[in-house]
């Protein structure tokens, strides 16, 4: 039984999601610089919530949907960390003041949720049209994995791009003038008799644009774990809800995960192959499927390896640096 076939479950889930978003907007209503203590508290809350939800799914609907949800959540959370890294680069590129950064992130999360909803509905329609949709999703993920690895090998990536040169940013600046400075949390102001955008509006538009790119990868990736649209929606929602707080916790850690993109590329390629095997199994039943427990083990193993390798590489590089003369002098 698909959980997506239960309208009551959808209604309650959307109501809870809206309540959490309203709470986040209330928290960010007054611009302030987020302390580490505040960010950690919210992060713990949003990381605990999905596992409580998984226990409820297990007790109500059985272990299969619960395991699919947990696996999908791990995939989405790992992809959302990469999403956070891009957000960090955009916020730095536009010099967003610290006291309004969390409001910018919140708008980005709302935009991501709306876009994921559209992509999830489109994915469900494709799956109903035929098993060939699994082949399409698998191809999308394999192409995405190849692009990520190509960028890693070339030493390029989003971090080498100027956010102000994004197409959506250039388009907005052609349509309306943009003020030189931020005006709190306002998107538009009247200046010299004309309505003008503030840099905040441009930053939010840039983040929305990147949300589209990430939705193309993330939704097919979760459909590689479960074909239930409700679970796809739930994993995306839970993974995105805690991004605002997690950003401030991981701000200094993100740059240290130098092999993160390698790991994400491997995960996307693995799920892409899993989707293609699913399609082949529908055509030729003798083709084996990859069980969800094995998928979860592989994904967790990849993320653990990436994290350990990144931290070891950073530590080795730090040890290879010559000692700081000032630090040595103070020690003496």
Short mmCIF file of C-alpha atoms in Angstrom, two decimals:
data_model
loop_
_atom_site.label_atom_id
_atom_site.label_comp_id
_atom_site.label_asym_id
_atom_site.label_seq_id
_atom_site.Cartn_x
_atom_site.Cartn_y
_atom_site.Cartn_z
CA UNK A 1 0.00 0.00 0.00
CA UNK A 2 1.33 3.40 -1.02
CA UNK A 3 1.19 6.03 1.71
CA UNK A 4 0.53 8.57 -1.05
CA UNK A 5 -2.98 7.13 -1.44
CA UNK A 6 -4.04 8.45 1.99
CA UNK A 7 -5.32 12.05 1.78
CA UNK A 8 -5.53 12.36 5.56
CA UNK A 9 -1.82 11.69 5.90
CA UNK A 10 -1.05 14.32 3.27
CA UNK A 11 -3.27 16.87 5.03
CA UNK A 12 -1.68 16.35 8.44
CA UNK A 13 1.87 16.36 7.01
CA UNK A 14 1.35 19.58 5.05
CA UNK A 15 -0.24 21.23 8.10
CA UNK A 16 2.75 20.27 10.27
CA UNK A 17 5.16 21.47 7.57
CA UNK A 18 3.41 24.83 7.34
CA UNK A 19 3.41 25.16 11.14
CA UNK A 20 7.17 24.53 11.25
CA UNK A 21 7.77 27.07 8.46
CA UNK A 22 5.65 29.67 10.25
CA UNK A 23 7.67 29.02 13.42
CA UNK A 24 10.87 29.58 11.46
CA UNK A 25 9.55 32.85 10.05
CA UNK A 26 8.61 34.00 13.56
CA UNK A 27 12.10 33.11 14.80
CA UNK A 28 13.72 35.08 11.98
CA UNK A 29 11.25 37.99 12.12
CA UNK A 30 13.70 40.10 14.08
CA UNK A 31 17.07 40.13 12.24
CA UNK A 32 19.88 38.96 14.50
CA UNK A 33 23.21 37.19 14.25
CA UNK A 34 22.72 33.49 15.02
CA UNK A 35 24.75 32.15 17.93
CA UNK A 36 26.27 28.67 17.78
CA UNK A 37 24.15 27.61 20.78
CA UNK A 38 20.92 28.63 19.02
CA UNK A 39 21.96 26.92 15.78
CA UNK A 40 22.92 23.67 17.53
CA UNK A 41 19.63 23.57 19.46
CA UNK A 42 17.54 23.96 16.29
CA UNK A 43 19.76 21.47 14.41
CA UNK A 44 19.30 18.81 17.10
CA UNK A 45 15.53 19.37 16.96
CA UNK A 46 15.36 19.05 13.17
CA UNK A 47 17.65 16.00 13.12
CA UNK A 48 15.63 14.24 15.84
CA UNK A 49 12.26 14.94 14.18
CA UNK A 50 12.69 12.65 11.12
CA UNK A 51 13.80 9.69 13.22
CA UNK A 52 10.78 10.11 15.49
CA UNK A 53 8.69 10.19 12.32
CA UNK A 54 10.44 7.02 11.08
CA UNK A 55 9.57 5.22 14.33
CA UNK A 56 5.93 6.24 13.87
CA UNK A 57 5.99 5.00 10.25
CA UNK A 58 7.48 1.70 11.44
CA UNK A 59 4.81 1.25 14.14
CA UNK A 60 1.93 2.24 11.85
CA UNK A 61 2.84 0.94 8.39
CA UNK A 62 5.69 -1.52 8.92
CA UNK A 63 9.44 -1.68 8.51
CA UNK A 64 9.62 -1.40 4.70
CA UNK A 65 8.32 2.18 4.32
CA UNK A 66 10.21 3.21 7.48
CA UNK A 67 13.50 1.89 6.10
CA UNK A 68 12.83 3.53 2.72
CA UNK A 69 12.17 6.83 4.48
CA UNK A 70 15.38 6.67 6.53
CA UNK A 71 17.46 5.76 3.46
CA UNK A 72 15.86 8.53 1.42
CA UNK A 73 16.41 11.01 4.24
CA UNK A 74 20.12 10.14 4.45
CA UNK A 75 20.45 10.66 0.68
CA UNK A 76 18.58 13.97 0.77
CA UNK A 77 20.48 15.23 3.80
CA UNK A 78 23.82 14.49 2.14
CA UNK A 79 22.71 16.32 -1.01
CA UNK A 80 21.40 19.22 1.09
CA UNK A 81 24.85 19.66 2.66
CA UNK A 82 26.17 20.33 -0.85
CA UNK A 83 23.24 22.70 -1.28
CA UNK A 84 24.35 24.49 1.88
CA UNK A 85 27.85 24.89 0.49
CA UNK A 86 26.46 26.69 -2.56
CA UNK A 87 24.28 28.87 -0.31
CA UNK A 88 27.39 29.77 1.66
CA UNK A 89 29.19 30.85 -1.51
CA UNK A 90 26.23 32.96 -2.65
CA UNK A 91 25.87 34.67 0.73
CA UNK A 92 29.60 35.42 0.75
CA UNK A 93 29.58 36.57 -2.88
CA UNK A 94 26.85 39.12 -2.19
CA UNK A 95 28.24 40.07 1.24
CA UNK A 96 24.92 39.38 2.99
CA UNK A 97 24.95 40.91 6.50
CA UNK A 98 25.16 38.29 9.27
CA UNK A 99 21.93 39.48 10.93
CA UNK A 100 19.74 38.68 7.89
CA UNK A 101 21.47 35.55 6.61
CA UNK A 102 19.00 33.20 8.27
CA UNK A 103 16.07 35.03 6.62
CA UNK A 104 17.74 34.57 3.22
CA UNK A 105 18.27 30.86 3.94
CA UNK A 106 14.64 30.48 4.99
CA UNK A 107 13.39 31.96 1.71
CA UNK A 108 15.73 29.57 -0.10
CA UNK A 109 14.30 26.60 1.81
CA UNK A 110 10.69 27.63 1.04
CA UNK A 111 11.60 27.97 -2.64
CA UNK A 112 13.28 24.56 -2.60
CA UNK A 113 10.20 22.95 -1.02
CA UNK A 114 7.90 24.43 -3.67
CA UNK A 115 10.18 23.32 -6.49
CA UNK A 116 10.58 19.83 -5.02
CA UNK A 117 6.78 19.55 -4.81
CA UNK A 118 6.50 20.29 -8.54
CA UNK A 119 9.28 17.83 -9.43
CA UNK A 120 7.81 15.12 -7.15
CA UNK A 121 4.41 15.42 -8.84
CA UNK A 122 6.05 15.29 -12.28
CA UNK A 123 8.09 12.25 -11.22
CA UNK A 124 4.99 10.44 -9.98
CA UNK A 125 3.24 11.14 -13.29
CA UNK A 126 6.24 9.74 -15.19
CA UNK A 127 6.31 6.58 -13.10
CA UNK A 128 2.61 6.02 -13.76
CA UNK A 129 3.27 6.40 -17.48
CA UNK A 130 5.59 3.39 -17.51
CA UNK A 131 8.69 1.71 -16.12
CA UNK A 132 10.83 3.58 -18.71
CA UNK A 133 10.74 6.49 -16.24
CA UNK A 134 13.22 4.59 -14.06
CA UNK A 135 15.59 4.52 -17.03
CA UNK A 136 15.18 8.28 -17.51
CA UNK A 137 15.79 9.01 -13.80
CA UNK A 138 18.82 6.72 -13.81
CA UNK A 139 20.29 8.48 -16.84
CA UNK A 140 19.75 11.90 -15.21
CA UNK A 141 21.63 10.80 -12.09
CA UNK A 142 24.50 9.24 -14.05
CA UNK A 143 24.89 12.43 -16.12
CA UNK A 144 24.81 14.53 -12.93
CA UNK A 145 27.45 12.29 -11.33
CA UNK A 146 29.63 12.64 -14.42
CA UNK A 147 29.33 16.44 -14.35
CA UNK A 148 30.27 16.61 -10.68
CA UNK A 149 33.33 14.39 -11.21
CA UNK A 150 34.35 16.43 -14.26
CA UNK A 151 34.17 19.65 -12.24
CA UNK A 152 36.18 18.05 -9.43
CA UNK A 153 38.88 16.82 -11.84
CA UNK A 154 39.10 20.20 -13.57
CA UNK A 155 39.35 21.97 -10.23
CA UNK A 156 36.29 24.02 -11.09
CA UNK A 157 32.79 24.24 -9.71
CA UNK A 158 30.38 26.79 -8.37
CA UNK A 159 33.00 28.21 -6.03
CA UNK A 160 34.92 29.52 -9.06
CA UNK A 161 31.93 31.38 -10.45
CA UNK A 162 30.86 34.90 -9.71
CA UNK A 163 27.29 34.77 -8.31
CA UNK A 164 26.63 38.26 -9.70
CA UNK A 165 27.08 36.83 -13.23
CA UNK A 166 24.28 34.27 -12.86
CA UNK A 167 21.68 34.63 -15.61
CA UNK A 168 18.82 35.31 -13.22
CA UNK A 169 20.83 38.05 -11.51
CA UNK A 170 21.75 39.74 -14.79
CA UNK A 171 18.11 39.52 -15.92
CA UNK A 172 16.82 41.18 -12.73
CA UNK A 173 19.34 43.99 -13.05
CA UNK A 174 18.17 44.65 -16.61
CA UNK A 175 14.52 44.80 -15.54
CA UNK A 176 14.88 46.97 -12.42
CA UNK A 177 17.59 49.07 -10.78
CA UNK A 178 19.29 47.60 -7.69
CA UNK A 179 20.31 49.63 -4.64
CA UNK A 180 23.94 49.64 -3.55
CA UNK A 181 23.20 48.58 0.03
CA UNK A 182 20.87 46.28 1.97
CA UNK A 183 17.72 47.76 3.52
CA UNK A 184 17.07 45.29 6.30
CA UNK A 185 14.74 42.51 5.14
CA UNK A 186 13.04 44.62 2.45
CA UNK A 187 13.05 43.37 -1.14
CA UNK A 188 12.13 46.65 -2.83
CA UNK A 189 12.37 50.35 -1.98
CA UNK A 190 11.37 53.58 -3.70
CA UNK A 191 14.46 55.53 -4.67
CA UNK A 192 14.63 58.67 -6.84
CA UNK A 193 10.96 58.27 -7.69
CA UNK A 194 11.42 54.71 -8.98
CA UNK A 195 10.86 51.30 -7.47
CA UNK A 196 14.21 49.52 -7.03
CA UNK A 197 15.27 46.08 -5.88
CA UNK A 198 17.53 45.64 -2.88
CA UNK A 199 20.50 43.24 -2.99
CA UNK A 200 18.42 40.94 -0.75
CA UNK A 201 15.94 40.34 -3.58
CA UNK A 202 18.80 39.54 -5.95
CA UNK A 203 20.36 37.08 -3.48
CA UNK A 204 17.04 35.27 -2.93
CA UNK A 205 16.53 35.02 -6.70
CA UNK A 206 20.03 33.55 -7.08
CA UNK A 207 19.28 30.95 -4.40
CA UNK A 208 15.95 30.06 -6.06
CA UNK A 209 17.84 29.52 -9.32
CA UNK A 210 20.26 27.08 -7.66
CA UNK A 211 17.28 25.32 -6.01
CA UNK A 212 16.11 24.32 -9.50
CA UNK A 213 19.46 22.69 -10.24
CA UNK A 214 19.43 20.72 -6.99
CA UNK A 215 15.81 19.60 -7.46
CA UNK A 216 16.77 17.96 -10.77
CA UNK A 217 19.21 15.70 -8.89
CA UNK A 218 17.51 15.16 -5.55
CA UNK A 219 14.02 14.08 -6.62
CA UNK A 220 15.17 11.29 -9.00
CA UNK A 221 17.66 10.20 -6.32
CA UNK A 222 14.88 9.56 -3.79
CA UNK A 223 12.71 7.88 -6.41
CA UNK A 224 15.65 5.49 -6.66
CA UNK A 225 14.96 4.53 -3.02
CA UNK A 226 11.16 4.49 -3.01
CA UNK A 227 8.41 4.86 -5.60
CA UNK A 228 5.97 6.24 -3.02
CA UNK A 229 5.47 9.99 -3.75
CA UNK A 230 4.54 10.65 -0.12
CA UNK A 231 7.83 9.26 1.17
CA UNK A 232 9.70 11.22 -1.51
CA UNK A 233 7.93 14.36 -0.30
CA UNK A 234 8.58 13.56 3.37
CA UNK A 235 12.30 12.91 2.90
CA UNK A 236 12.72 16.17 0.99
CA UNK A 237 10.74 18.16 3.54
CA UNK A 238 12.62 16.80 6.57
CA UNK A 239 16.00 17.23 4.86
CA UNK A 240 15.30 20.85 3.93
CA UNK A 241 13.59 22.04 7.12
CA UNK A 242 16.73 22.03 9.25
CA UNK A 243 19.03 23.66 6.70
CA UNK A 244 18.71 27.16 8.15
CA UNK A 245 20.12 26.15 11.53
CA UNK A 246 22.52 23.54 10.12
CA UNK A 247 24.13 26.21 7.95
CA UNK A 248 25.42 28.10 11.00
CA UNK A 249 26.62 24.90 12.67
CA UNK A 250 28.51 23.64 9.62
CA UNK A 251 29.66 27.01 8.27
CA UNK A 252 33.26 26.36 9.24
CA UNK A 253 33.08 22.60 8.65
CA UNK A 254 31.78 22.69 5.07
CA UNK A 255 35.08 23.95 3.63
CA UNK A 256 36.90 21.05 5.32
CA UNK A 257 34.86 18.37 3.51
CA UNK A 258 37.07 18.55 0.44
CA UNK A 259 35.93 15.15 -0.87
CA UNK A 260 32.21 15.82 -0.40
CA UNK A 261 31.55 16.20 -4.12
CA UNK A 262 33.41 12.95 -4.84
CA UNK A 263 31.09 11.16 -2.42
CA UNK A 264 27.93 12.76 -3.79
CA UNK A 265 28.93 11.82 -7.33
CA UNK A 266 29.42 8.18 -6.27
CA UNK A 267 26.07 8.18 -4.44
CA UNK A 268 24.23 9.61 -7.46
CA UNK A 269 25.92 7.10 -9.78
CA UNK A 270 25.05 4.23 -7.43
CA UNK A 271 21.38 5.24 -7.25
CA UNK A 272 21.33 5.82 -11.02
CA UNK A 273 22.54 2.26 -11.61
CA UNK A 274 20.01 1.00 -9.05
CA UNK A 275 17.19 2.69 -11.01
CA UNK A 276 18.39 1.16 -14.26
CA UNK A 277 18.50 -2.27 -12.62
CA UNK A 278 14.91 -1.69 -11.44
CA UNK A 279 13.86 -0.94 -15.02
CA UNK A 280 15.73 -4.00 -16.31
CA UNK A 281 14.10 -6.18 -13.63
CA UNK A 282 10.65 -5.13 -14.85
CA UNK A 283 11.63 -6.19 -18.38
CA UNK A 284 13.76 -9.23 -17.45
CA UNK A 285 12.75 -10.59 -14.01
CA UNK A 286 16.05 -12.47 -13.68
CA UNK A 287 17.92 -9.14 -13.27
CA UNK A 288 18.54 -8.66 -9.52
CA UNK A 289 17.29 -5.68 -7.52
CA UNK A 290 19.32 -3.81 -4.90
CA UNK A 291 17.52 -4.16 -1.52
CA UNK A 292 16.92 -0.99 0.50
CA UNK A 293 19.07 -2.15 3.50
CA UNK A 294 22.04 -2.60 1.15
CA UNK A 295 21.41 0.85 -0.37
CA UNK A 296 21.40 2.40 3.10
CA UNK A 297 24.63 0.61 4.06
CA UNK A 298 26.38 1.68 0.85
CA UNK A 299 25.30 5.33 1.18
CA UNK A 300 26.28 5.58 4.85
CA UNK A 301 29.59 3.88 4.05
CA UNK A 302 30.35 6.37 1.27
CA UNK A 303 29.52 9.38 3.47
CA UNK A 304 31.62 8.03 6.34
CA UNK A 305 34.58 7.38 4.04
CA UNK A 306 34.31 10.85 2.50
CA UNK A 307 34.20 12.54 5.92
CA UNK A 308 37.13 10.57 7.34
CA UNK A 309 39.23 11.02 4.18
CA UNK A 310 38.52 14.78 4.10
CA UNK A 311 39.48 15.30 7.74
CA UNK A 312 42.65 13.17 7.39
CA UNK A 313 43.67 15.06 4.26
CA UNK A 314 43.21 18.40 6.02
CA UNK A 315 45.18 17.17 9.03
CA UNK A 316 48.04 15.89 6.84
CA UNK A 317 48.15 19.17 4.92
CA UNK A 318 48.25 21.14 8.18
CA UNK A 319 51.11 19.01 9.53
CA UNK A 320 53.09 19.52 6.31
CA UNK A 321 52.99 23.32 6.67
CA UNK A 322 56.09 24.97 8.17
CA UNK A 323 55.64 26.09 11.80
CA UNK A 324 54.37 29.63 12.41
CA UNK A 325 57.35 31.72 13.68
CA UNK A 326 55.07 33.84 15.88
CA UNK A 327 53.55 30.73 17.50
CA UNK A 328 57.00 29.26 18.13
CA UNK A 329 58.21 32.52 19.68
CA UNK A 330 55.19 32.65 22.03
CA UNK A 331 55.78 29.02 23.05
CA UNK A 332 59.42 29.80 23.91
#
